[in-house]
Amino acid sequence: MERQRLRIQIQGIVQGVGFRPFVYREAIALGLVGFVRNGSDGVTIEAQGPKERLALFLQNLQSKTPPQALIQKLSTSSAPSQEEEHFTIIESQRAGVRPSLPADLAICQECHEEIQTPSERRFRYPFTNCTNCGPRYTIVTGLPYDRPLTSLRDFVLCEACRKEYQDPRDRRFHAQPVACPACGPSLSLLSPKGEALATKEEALSQAIEALQKGSIVALQGLGGFQLLVDATNEEAVQRLRQRKRREEKPFAILVSSLLEARSLCLTTPEEEALLSSPEAPIVLMQKRTEGEIAFSVAPQNPFLGVMLAYTPLHVLVSQGAKRPLVCTSGNLSDEPMCITTEEALITLASIADLFLVHNRPIVRPVDDSVARVLSSRTMLLRRARGFAPKPIQLPVSSEAPSVLALGGFLKGTITLTMGDQAIVSQHLGDLDSASGASLLRRTVEDFLSFFEATPAVVAGDLHPDYTSTRLAEALSERFSARLIRVQHHHAHLAACAAEHHLVGDAVGFAWDGAGLGSDGTLWGGETLLYQGARFTRLAHLRTFPLPGGEKAIREPRRSALGLLFEAFGDKSIELLGSLFSRSEQTALLSMLQRGVQCPQTSSVGRLFDAVSALLGVRPQRGFEGQAAMMLEQIVDPTEEGSYPISIEGNELDWRPLLEALLQDKQKTSVSRCAARFHNALLEAAVALAKKLGLPKIILSGGCFQNAFLTQKLVRRLQEEGFQVFQPERLPPNDGGLSLGQAMVALLSLP
Ligand code: ZN
Ligand code: ZN
Ligand code: FE
């Protein structure tokens, strides 16, 4: 038999995912000799044996790849034969230029069974994991990803764990966070004053009992503290809302099984696959009306966000409680989550009755991801646990200089590029609080030290007052790096183009709440010619004034007033009815007449708010985006009619729409009015796309989180022969801005 030695180079997600033991097992099974090792740029294998077996080996590497691994590139070359008797796994060397940082993985099937098997030594052990599952990004302190550089560093492996860790045939071979009741982290139960009440199994069972009685438990989870409460107990859920000062924003639900998820929501096969994926996000699904969930969990909302228990700790709590639990970030309003017990005892003492904590330090806050399924396509609404910080391949040279991009203001993220790879951080929340700003800074330092990167370019938004913009300026000075300011909607489109490797011209619709435009007004209903580094504003929504500026984000009625004032001047107040008190009316009208504190906007998001208020769907106050969400939720999908929007030059004029809507609402149901409004917008987009005549269309910006609008618009554009690009690996909202900024910066370089 002809013997050969092959050198195999593999790139992709191949570290921290059980790839080397997999290679080892395959090689042993085929009687090959040689080695496998983590290299600077992936995994290197040398394998020697009969030609046919080597061919089979190559085949198996690609067809039997472990679930978490992803081979992006595999190349082979022949190597000189060696005198060897074994196949070995060579220990990691210091990782080289482009190491990868693994994402956290939801508990795997085997570990799930193990913790429920009384004969196993990890029976009911909340920190069970293996190479196929467990914490990664939330415990890693440096690279390469090895136990001494994780927050398990101080837990010395017991004999039994060490054996598993060192045995290439074991599921826990080189599972860095490996632990057991004898040597690993453990639970404690604390009072809000920090007094120790119980430990280990006793802590767990007392916490579960308290949950069953309606108490609020702060749980130190995987990426931070969460607040849990019985989701079937209306009184308890209301108590959580009051204490957390969160009025209406829906809570997510934690369940222990798919079966339980099915009892709460009308699940589709795609949604179930997403729920039980290793990323295990919160999935927004159609709520069953007959479900047992308390009203206050998601008031007046046809959807429910559900996630499957994704760590052994969540599995044990959720199974023990025997009911769905509210599981919401342990924070104040939109601030970052607490990660240490000390922080939690300060911040959450007035909210939680008990604290179930552990001694495995959380290195950085990582929130639960949120997703929904649209026509069997996954749309991320918040990219965090499970997804971040998986690299995104960019359509640029692998020699490209490193760019650091700081993103926007709401739903903050940062992006660091190294060559053709972009690492987008987890969702950092809104950056208007001091703690949000400090998290942004920490994340920057985190990324720079992890990857030992020195950015050649720093990118930020045009808005001068954003925390992120100011930090971008400071960092560009610190690194003597070029500063590139990227217009908000240009960045939205570039993010989408980047992930799809779209090059060349495209027409982009960037519809969102607001971002600063190049002309100083607030943009948000933009049609841009996207050309990579450059853009041209081809068309936009007709502008209207926003009385009070920023205040309008949480008060849809202000958008309504601005819209009416633009169309009807002083007569607008009469049309508003009872949305404002007398004194408010006088004050706002005078602001509008004088044009003081009334920035002009072309935002589609604010148009949604205005219409929502005019139809009486959500007139007063609420959380950002709520009015638009509620308008979407009441749409009658069978309604085909629409209101007129005229396209004059470069302007989408909504005034005909407004007149038609004001007349229509007297005689037509709100659901049909809402549908006609949605149809008007999407038909205007189709008409504009046809007029512009370019074959490629990008849709991005927060408005495209709207399922009805997006699905129908995509279908209509495709019917007309357009090729449509939408964000998939990042959310369409401002969570994608940092990637877009980085992309524009890279394309702007000479
Ligand atoms: Zn596992
Ligand atoms: Zn152990
Ligand atoms: Fe935006």
PDB file of C-alpha atoms and ligand atoms in Angstrom, residues 107-112 129-134 171-172, ligand 1:
ATOM      1  CA  ILE A 107     -25.824  23.128  27.705  1.00  0.00           C
ATOM      2  CA  CYS A 108     -25.540  20.092  25.412  1.00  0.00           C
ATOM      3  CA  GLN A 109     -27.754  17.038  25.427  1.00  0.00           C
ATOM      4  CA  GLU A 110     -25.194  14.826  27.155  1.00  0.00           C
ATOM      5  CA  CYS A 111     -24.553  17.249  30.019  1.00  0.00           C
ATOM      6  CA  HIS A 112     -28.301  17.787  30.289  1.00  0.00           C
ATOM      7  CA  ASN A 129     -19.982  21.535  31.040  1.00  0.00           C
ATOM      8  CA  CYS A 130     -17.892  19.844  28.352  1.00  0.00           C
ATOM      9  CA  THR A 131     -16.121  20.678  25.081  1.00  0.00           C
ATOM     10  CA  ASN A 132     -19.497  20.900  23.375  1.00  0.00           C
ATOM     11  CA  CYS A 133     -21.070  23.300  25.813  1.00  0.00           C
ATOM     12  CA  GLY A 134     -20.610  25.764  28.618  1.00  0.00           C
ATOM     13  CA  ARG A 171     -15.916  14.494  26.091  1.00  0.00           C
ATOM     14  CA  ARG A 172     -14.138  16.805  28.545  1.00  0.00           C
TER      15      ARG A 172
HETATM   16 ZN    ZN B   1     -21.849  19.384  27.433  1.00  0.00          ZN
END
